[in-house]
């Protein structure tokens, strides 16, 4: 999956399609991201300002170029990306009912790219059930 | 499940009952909350001051009415509730052994309401095993 | 598992061995830590400075002896340990493919001891699949 640098992208439909193709009716879909500078999040999917505000909040909480950090060889945004990943999710288990992800009305699943530059990111969905 | 506004409530017994009713002896119980302004947490269950202090810490970390936020139409506590949810858990997978949740002595499972007003919150428990 | 006080230790191989012994080829390994003052994290496994910087960041974010905290009977580092646990993971579900943990190249699984003194910590790995 290609990202365009720091920010979130909705991957709910991609994961829903994998669940649909699996033919599992009831069970669990566990989403995994194979990286330590990008993460997963469940977030409100109606108003894009919510993701904007999340980005603003986390950027203030974990500022790029913080003098605290020693690991700076890969850029000012690299160590903050690791911190952001640790404070959010690498793995999320979502229930499946009637062959669909059992998400709340306002829940979307997002890939959160924490590096400022574009990256390719790999995600695995493990579907368990019957 | 009804909440009384911002704060935590112990849902360990509710989830334990669902696991007991499932007749699964060994496996995994994945707890899911269907919202983006309330979350789940595993926390020390002995001294209520621990949850009080967690609430105080998170209230200071993510202050209501922060001028940083643009998404304010639903109230001063709404965007902070989304941030608190993203920094905690929407999904928790707990092992089951001998038909019981394999919790540590001091571990309790809590629903954390992040909105200041009372809400109804939906939780799904997916039990997998044999 | 014995810790030497605050800091991280790589438990990737321990969990990989349990998965290997289970004979499960494809499925999910859910790692659970039975405590509320130590947690789990997926982190970059190449440069030890990344974990050093994470420790520095979290120590600044959740300072020991913070006057905000009421729950202080067990020491200045106890309530911060609970906060650190809530902000990171108690449960992580990792996919299994071909009998192995499907980790990204730079992903390691760490036990994060948040108390300053050494502790014994219990971890359970639930392996599901076939």
mmCIF file of N, CA, C and O in Angstrom, chain B residues 27-28 41-44 47 49-54 56-58 60-61 87-89 92-96 102-108 112 128, chain C residues 28 30-36 61-63 66-72 74 78-79 82-83 85-92 122 124 126 128:
data_model
loop_
_atom_site.group_PDB
_atom_site.id
_atom_site.type_symbol
_atom_site.label_atom_id
_atom_site.label_comp_id
_atom_site.label_asym_id
_atom_site.label_seq_id
_atom_site.Cartn_x
_atom_site.Cartn_y
_atom_site.Cartn_z
ATOM 1 N N UNK B 27 -8.647 -20.648 24.772
ATOM 2 C CA UNK B 27 -8.695 -19.848 23.562
ATOM 3 C C UNK B 27 -8.464 -18.391 23.842
ATOM 4 O O UNK B 27 -7.636 -18.031 24.689
ATOM 5 N N UNK B 28 -9.244 -17.560 23.132
ATOM 6 C CA UNK B 28 -9.024 -16.123 23.159
ATOM 7 C C UNK B 28 -10.375 -15.398 23.178
ATOM 8 O O UNK B 28 -11.276 -15.735 22.415
ATOM 9 N N UNK B 41 -9.582 -0.417 28.596
ATOM 10 C CA UNK B 41 -8.249 -0.449 29.189
ATOM 11 C C UNK B 41 -8.150 -1.552 30.215
ATOM 12 O O UNK B 41 -9.128 -1.907 30.878
ATOM 13 N N UNK B 42 -6.952 -2.109 30.304
ATOM 14 C CA UNK B 42 -6.603 -3.039 31.378
ATOM 15 C C UNK B 42 -5.893 -2.201 32.431
ATOM 16 O O UNK B 42 -4.936 -1.487 32.121
ATOM 17 N N UNK B 43 -6.383 -2.270 33.670
ATOM 18 C CA UNK B 43 -5.808 -1.412 34.708
ATOM 19 C C UNK B 43 -5.839 -2.126 36.047
ATOM 20 O O UNK B 43 -6.655 -3.012 36.280
ATOM 21 N N UNK B 44 -4.999 -1.685 36.915
ATOM 22 C CA UNK B 44 -4.938 -2.116 38.310
ATOM 23 C C UNK B 44 -6.331 -1.990 38.924
ATOM 24 O O UNK B 44 -6.986 -0.963 38.777
ATOM 25 N N UNK B 47 -6.825 -0.282 43.942
ATOM 26 C CA UNK B 47 -6.955 1.067 44.501
ATOM 27 C C UNK B 47 -7.632 1.995 43.484
ATOM 28 O O UNK B 47 -7.056 2.296 42.442
ATOM 29 N N UNK B 49 -7.808 5.007 43.379
ATOM 30 C CA UNK B 49 -6.985 6.181 43.096
ATOM 31 C C UNK B 49 -6.174 6.013 41.803
ATOM 32 O O UNK B 49 -5.812 7.006 41.171
ATOM 33 N N UNK B 50 -5.893 4.782 41.420
ATOM 34 C CA UNK B 50 -5.148 4.567 40.173
ATOM 35 C C UNK B 50 -5.967 5.080 38.995
ATOM 36 O O UNK B 50 -5.448 5.797 38.129
ATOM 37 N N UNK B 51 -7.259 4.769 38.955
ATOM 38 C CA UNK B 51 -8.100 5.267 37.852
ATOM 39 C C UNK B 51 -8.311 6.780 37.971
ATOM 40 O O UNK B 51 -8.367 7.471 36.968
ATOM 41 N N UNK B 52 -8.395 7.261 39.201
ATOM 42 C CA UNK B 52 -8.498 8.706 39.413
ATOM 43 C C UNK B 52 -7.272 9.414 38.832
ATOM 44 O O UNK B 52 -7.389 10.426 38.125
ATOM 45 N N UNK B 53 -6.102 8.879 39.135
ATOM 46 C CA UNK B 53 -4.854 9.480 38.654
ATOM 47 C C UNK B 53 -4.725 9.362 37.133
ATOM 48 O O UNK B 53 -4.218 10.280 36.476
ATOM 49 N N UNK B 54 -5.175 8.251 36.576
ATOM 50 C CA UNK B 54 -5.169 8.103 35.114
ATOM 51 C C UNK B 54 -6.046 9.169 34.476
ATOM 52 O O UNK B 54 -5.666 9.794 33.482
ATOM 53 N N UNK B 56 -6.844 12.058 35.758
ATOM 54 C CA UNK B 56 -6.183 13.356 35.943
ATOM 55 C C UNK B 56 -5.045 13.520 34.935
ATOM 56 O O UNK B 56 -4.886 14.590 34.327
ATOM 57 N N UNK B 57 -4.273 12.455 34.731
ATOM 58 C CA UNK B 57 -3.148 12.536 33.796
ATOM 59 C C UNK B 57 -3.643 12.806 32.378
ATOM 60 O O UNK B 57 -3.141 13.693 31.679
ATOM 61 N N UNK B 58 -4.634 12.042 31.951
ATOM 62 C CA UNK B 58 -5.108 12.173 30.576
ATOM 63 C C UNK B 58 -5.837 13.502 30.374
ATOM 64 O O UNK B 58 -5.764 14.104 29.301
ATOM 65 N N UNK B 60 -4.994 16.274 31.752
ATOM 66 C CA UNK B 60 -3.943 17.281 31.594
ATOM 67 C C UNK B 60 -3.258 17.139 30.229
ATOM 68 O O UNK B 60 -2.928 18.130 29.573
ATOM 69 N N UNK B 61 -3.065 15.874 29.796
ATOM 70 C CA UNK B 61 -2.382 15.616 28.527
ATOM 71 C C UNK B 61 -3.215 16.080 27.333
ATOM 72 O O UNK B 61 -2.677 16.599 26.349
ATOM 73 N N UNK B 87 -5.261 6.944 21.866
ATOM 74 C CA UNK B 87 -4.093 6.655 22.717
ATOM 75 C C UNK B 87 -4.303 5.439 23.626
ATOM 76 O O UNK B 87 -3.368 4.993 24.282
ATOM 77 N N UNK B 88 -5.552 4.938 23.690
ATOM 78 C CA UNK B 88 -5.810 3.740 24.498
ATOM 79 C C UNK B 88 -6.284 2.618 23.562
ATOM 80 O O UNK B 88 -5.734 2.491 22.476
ATOM 81 N N UNK B 89 -7.246 1.770 23.963
ATOM 82 C CA UNK B 89 -7.553 0.587 23.161
ATOM 83 C C UNK B 89 -9.017 0.541 22.723
ATOM 84 O O UNK B 89 -9.909 0.816 23.537
ATOM 85 N N UNK B 92 -9.097 -5.518 22.657
ATOM 86 C CA UNK B 92 -8.136 -6.201 23.536
ATOM 87 C C UNK B 92 -8.392 -7.707 23.472
ATOM 88 O O UNK B 92 -9.520 -8.145 23.698
ATOM 89 N N UNK B 93 -7.362 -8.474 23.186
ATOM 90 C CA UNK B 93 -7.471 -9.943 23.146
ATOM 91 C C UNK B 93 -6.938 -10.550 24.434
ATOM 92 O O UNK B 93 -5.755 -10.399 24.747
ATOM 93 N N UNK B 94 -7.800 -11.227 25.174
ATOM 94 C CA UNK B 94 -7.442 -11.799 26.485
ATOM 95 C C UNK B 94 -7.464 -13.323 26.399
ATOM 96 O O UNK B 94 -8.438 -13.902 25.919
ATOM 97 N N UNK B 95 -6.401 -13.997 26.868
ATOM 98 C CA UNK B 95 -6.395 -15.461 26.810
ATOM 99 C C UNK B 95 -7.449 -16.076 27.742
ATOM 100 O O UNK B 95 -7.786 -15.511 28.790
ATOM 101 N N UNK B 96 -7.952 -17.243 27.324
ATOM 102 C CA UNK B 96 -8.887 -18.039 28.135
ATOM 103 C C UNK B 96 -8.208 -19.361 28.470
ATOM 104 O O UNK B 96 -7.655 -20.016 27.583
ATOM 105 N N UNK B 102 -7.771 -15.303 31.584
ATOM 106 C CA UNK B 102 -6.477 -15.495 32.256
ATOM 107 C C UNK B 102 -5.882 -14.132 32.636
ATOM 108 O O UNK B 102 -4.861 -13.707 32.091
ATOM 109 N N UNK B 103 -6.532 -13.478 33.578
ATOM 110 C CA UNK B 103 -6.073 -12.157 34.009
ATOM 111 C C UNK B 103 -5.096 -12.286 35.170
ATOM 112 O O UNK B 103 -5.218 -13.194 36.003
ATOM 113 N N UNK B 104 -4.142 -11.364 35.229
ATOM 114 C CA UNK B 104 -3.274 -11.284 36.397
ATOM 115 C C UNK B 104 -4.076 -10.860 37.613
ATOM 116 O O UNK B 104 -5.190 -10.318 37.500
ATOM 117 N N UNK B 105 -3.501 -11.084 38.777
ATOM 118 C CA UNK B 105 -4.172 -10.807 40.051
ATOM 119 C C UNK B 105 -4.740 -9.393 40.128
ATOM 120 O O UNK B 105 -5.829 -9.177 40.650
ATOM 121 N N UNK B 106 -3.985 -8.426 39.613
ATOM 122 C CA UNK B 106 -4.374 -7.026 39.762
ATOM 123 C C UNK B 106 -4.970 -6.439 38.488
ATOM 124 O O UNK B 106 -5.160 -5.230 38.392
ATOM 125 N N UNK B 107 -5.249 -7.291 37.515
ATOM 126 C CA UNK B 107 -5.776 -6.767 36.249
ATOM 127 C C UNK B 107 -7.299 -6.751 36.218
ATOM 128 O O UNK B 107 -7.942 -7.771 36.450
ATOM 129 N N UNK B 108 -7.855 -5.603 35.879
ATOM 130 C CA UNK B 108 -9.282 -5.487 35.608
ATOM 131 C C UNK B 108 -9.463 -4.909 34.217
ATOM 132 O O UNK B 108 -8.580 -4.219 33.700
ATOM 133 N N UNK B 112 -13.821 2.865 29.369
ATOM 134 C CA UNK B 112 -13.459 4.243 29.716
ATOM 135 C C UNK B 112 -14.293 5.200 28.867
ATOM 136 O O UNK B 112 -14.051 5.321 27.663
ATOM 137 N N UNK B 128 -13.036 -17.358 20.752
ATOM 138 C CA UNK B 128 -12.518 -18.360 19.816
ATOM 139 C C UNK B 128 -11.756 -19.398 20.629
ATOM 140 O O UNK B 128 -11.008 -19.055 21.549
ATOM 141 N N UNK C 28 -2.749 -17.043 14.231
ATOM 142 C CA UNK C 28 -2.533 -15.832 15.027
ATOM 143 C C UNK C 28 -1.910 -16.200 16.376
ATOM 144 O O UNK C 28 -2.359 -17.130 17.033
ATOM 145 N N UNK C 30 -1.383 -14.495 19.944
ATOM 146 C CA UNK C 30 -1.733 -13.331 20.768
ATOM 147 C C UNK C 30 -0.916 -13.371 22.049
ATOM 148 O O UNK C 30 -0.996 -14.317 22.825
ATOM 149 N N UNK C 31 -0.118 -12.334 22.231
ATOM 150 C CA UNK C 31 0.772 -12.246 23.389
ATOM 151 C C UNK C 31 0.101 -11.390 24.449
ATOM 152 O O UNK C 31 -0.427 -10.312 24.140
ATOM 153 N N UNK C 32 0.123 -11.893 25.672
ATOM 154 C CA UNK C 32 -0.554 -11.224 26.785
ATOM 155 C C UNK C 32 0.400 -11.081 27.959
ATOM 156 O O UNK C 32 1.090 -12.043 28.299
ATOM 157 N N UNK C 33 0.459 -9.920 28.574
ATOM 158 C CA UNK C 33 1.256 -9.741 29.779
ATOM 159 C C UNK C 33 0.312 -9.531 30.962
ATOM 160 O O UNK C 33 -0.651 -8.777 30.872
ATOM 161 N N UNK C 34 0.587 -10.274 32.056
ATOM 162 C CA UNK C 34 -0.351 -10.370 33.182
ATOM 163 C C UNK C 34 -0.193 -9.258 34.208
ATOM 164 O O UNK C 34 -0.371 -9.512 35.402
ATOM 165 N N UNK C 35 0.182 -8.066 33.788
ATOM 166 C CA UNK C 35 0.528 -7.014 34.749
ATOM 167 C C UNK C 35 -0.021 -5.662 34.324
ATOM 168 O O UNK C 35 -0.429 -5.480 33.180
ATOM 169 N N UNK C 36 0.005 -4.717 35.273
ATOM 170 C CA UNK C 36 -0.464 -3.360 34.983
ATOM 171 C C UNK C 36 0.638 -2.322 35.194
ATOM 172 O O UNK C 36 0.366 -1.116 35.181
ATOM 173 N N UNK C 61 7.285 12.417 29.465
ATOM 174 C CA UNK C 61 5.826 12.537 29.335
ATOM 175 C C UNK C 61 5.113 12.193 30.644
ATOM 176 O O UNK C 61 4.106 12.809 30.999
ATOM 177 N N UNK C 62 5.618 11.172 31.317
ATOM 178 C CA UNK C 62 4.990 10.666 32.551
ATOM 179 C C UNK C 62 6.052 10.657 33.644
ATOM 180 O O UNK C 62 6.589 9.604 34.010
ATOM 181 N N UNK C 63 6.372 11.825 34.204
ATOM 182 C CA UNK C 63 7.505 11.898 35.132
ATOM 183 C C UNK C 63 7.233 11.192 36.466
ATOM 184 O O UNK C 63 6.130 11.304 37.017
ATOM 185 N N UNK C 66 5.358 12.796 39.931
ATOM 186 C CA UNK C 66 4.471 13.885 39.508
ATOM 187 C C UNK C 66 3.484 14.210 40.641
ATOM 188 O O UNK C 66 2.824 13.312 41.172
ATOM 189 N N UNK C 67 3.416 15.505 40.987
ATOM 190 C CA UNK C 67 2.547 15.943 42.094
ATOM 191 C C UNK C 67 1.067 15.713 41.798
ATOM 192 O O UNK C 67 0.221 15.799 42.700
ATOM 193 N N UNK C 68 0.754 15.454 40.522
ATOM 194 C CA UNK C 68 -0.630 15.193 40.137
ATOM 195 C C UNK C 68 -1.173 13.921 40.785
ATOM 196 O O UNK C 68 -2.381 13.786 40.992
ATOM 197 N N UNK C 69 -0.270 12.990 41.082
ATOM 198 C CA UNK C 69 -0.706 11.647 41.483
ATOM 199 C C UNK C 69 -0.967 11.521 42.979
ATOM 200 O O UNK C 69 -0.193 12.003 43.813
ATOM 201 N N UNK C 70 -2.064 10.824 43.282
ATOM 202 C CA UNK C 70 -2.477 10.548 44.660
ATOM 203 C C UNK C 70 -2.016 9.153 45.085
ATOM 204 O O UNK C 70 -1.682 8.909 46.248
ATOM 205 N N UNK C 71 -1.992 8.226 44.110
ATOM 206 C CA UNK C 71 -1.602 6.839 44.378
ATOM 207 C C UNK C 71 -0.067 6.749 44.426
ATOM 208 O O UNK C 71 0.592 6.492 43.425
ATOM 209 N N UNK C 72 0.506 7.001 45.615
ATOM 210 C CA UNK C 72 1.965 7.085 45.732
ATOM 211 C C UNK C 72 2.541 6.104 46.749
ATOM 212 O O UNK C 72 3.758 6.046 46.935
ATOM 213 N N UNK C 74 3.095 3.033 46.776
ATOM 214 C CA UNK C 74 4.030 2.003 46.312
ATOM 215 C C UNK C 74 5.274 2.593 45.645
ATOM 216 O O UNK C 74 6.036 1.863 44.999
ATOM 217 N N UNK C 78 5.434 4.092 40.646
ATOM 218 C CA UNK C 78 4.352 3.110 40.498
ATOM 219 C C UNK C 78 3.208 3.639 39.631
ATOM 220 O O UNK C 78 2.800 3.012 38.654
ATOM 221 N N UNK C 79 2.707 4.813 39.974
ATOM 222 C CA UNK C 79 1.606 5.375 39.174
ATOM 223 C C UNK C 79 2.075 5.673 37.747
ATOM 224 O O UNK C 79 1.357 5.329 36.786
ATOM 225 N N UNK C 82 1.770 2.568 35.781
ATOM 226 C CA UNK C 82 0.401 2.262 35.340
ATOM 227 C C UNK C 82 0.026 3.105 34.110
ATOM 228 O O UNK C 82 -0.592 2.606 33.170
ATOM 229 N N UNK C 83 0.397 4.371 34.118
ATOM 230 C CA UNK C 83 0.075 5.245 32.979
ATOM 231 C C UNK C 83 0.791 4.753 31.721
ATOM 232 O O UNK C 83 0.182 4.633 30.640
ATOM 233 N N UNK C 85 1.728 1.809 31.026
ATOM 234 C CA UNK C 85 1.113 0.555 30.578
ATOM 235 C C UNK C 85 -0.152 0.839 29.773
ATOM 236 O O UNK C 85 -0.384 0.232 28.725
ATOM 237 N N UNK C 86 -0.959 1.787 30.272
ATOM 238 C CA UNK C 86 -2.213 2.105 29.597
ATOM 239 C C UNK C 86 -1.954 2.748 28.231
ATOM 240 O O UNK C 86 -2.718 2.551 27.283
ATOM 241 N N UNK C 87 -0.851 3.492 28.107
ATOM 242 C CA UNK C 87 -0.530 4.156 26.832
ATOM 243 C C UNK C 87 0.161 3.214 25.837
ATOM 244 O O UNK C 87 0.339 3.584 24.685
ATOM 245 N N UNK C 88 0.577 2.031 26.295
ATOM 246 C CA UNK C 88 1.186 1.062 25.367
ATOM 247 C C UNK C 88 0.285 -0.184 25.315
ATOM 248 O O UNK C 88 -0.925 -0.033 25.313
ATOM 249 N N UNK C 89 0.843 -1.402 25.231
ATOM 250 C CA UNK C 89 -0.004 -2.568 24.976
ATOM 251 C C UNK C 89 0.101 -3.626 26.065
ATOM 252 O O UNK C 89 1.205 -3.927 26.533
ATOM 253 N N UNK C 90 -1.039 -4.227 26.380
ATOM 254 C CA UNK C 90 -1.076 -5.400 27.249
ATOM 255 C C UNK C 90 -1.256 -6.664 26.414
ATOM 256 O O UNK C 90 -0.926 -7.761 26.844
ATOM 257 N N UNK C 91 -1.759 -6.507 25.195
ATOM 258 C CA UNK C 91 -2.119 -7.609 24.308
ATOM 259 C C UNK C 91 -1.743 -7.240 22.871
ATOM 260 O O UNK C 91 -2.078 -6.144 22.418
ATOM 261 N N UNK C 92 -1.026 -8.149 22.190
ATOM 262 C CA UNK C 92 -0.691 -7.912 20.778
ATOM 263 C C UNK C 92 -0.922 -9.204 19.987
ATOM 264 O O UNK C 92 -0.398 -10.245 20.354
ATOM 265 N N UNK C 122 4.947 -12.321 34.032
ATOM 266 C CA UNK C 122 4.374 -13.498 33.370
ATOM 267 C C UNK C 122 3.734 -13.103 32.043
ATOM 268 O O UNK C 122 3.027 -12.088 31.956
ATOM 269 N N UNK C 124 1.642 -14.837 28.568
ATOM 270 C CA UNK C 124 0.962 -15.993 27.970
ATOM 271 C C UNK C 124 0.846 -15.765 26.468
ATOM 272 O O UNK C 124 0.480 -14.666 26.033
ATOM 273 N N UNK C 126 -1.161 -17.175 23.212
ATOM 274 C CA UNK C 126 -2.269 -18.005 22.731
ATOM 275 C C UNK C 126 -2.101 -18.184 21.224
ATOM 276 O O UNK C 126 -2.118 -17.198 20.479
ATOM 277 N N UNK C 128 -3.542 -19.706 17.762
ATOM 278 C CA UNK C 128 -4.768 -20.190 17.122
ATOM 279 C C UNK C 128 -4.488 -20.359 15.631
ATOM 280 O O UNK C 128 -3.856 -19.499 15.014
#
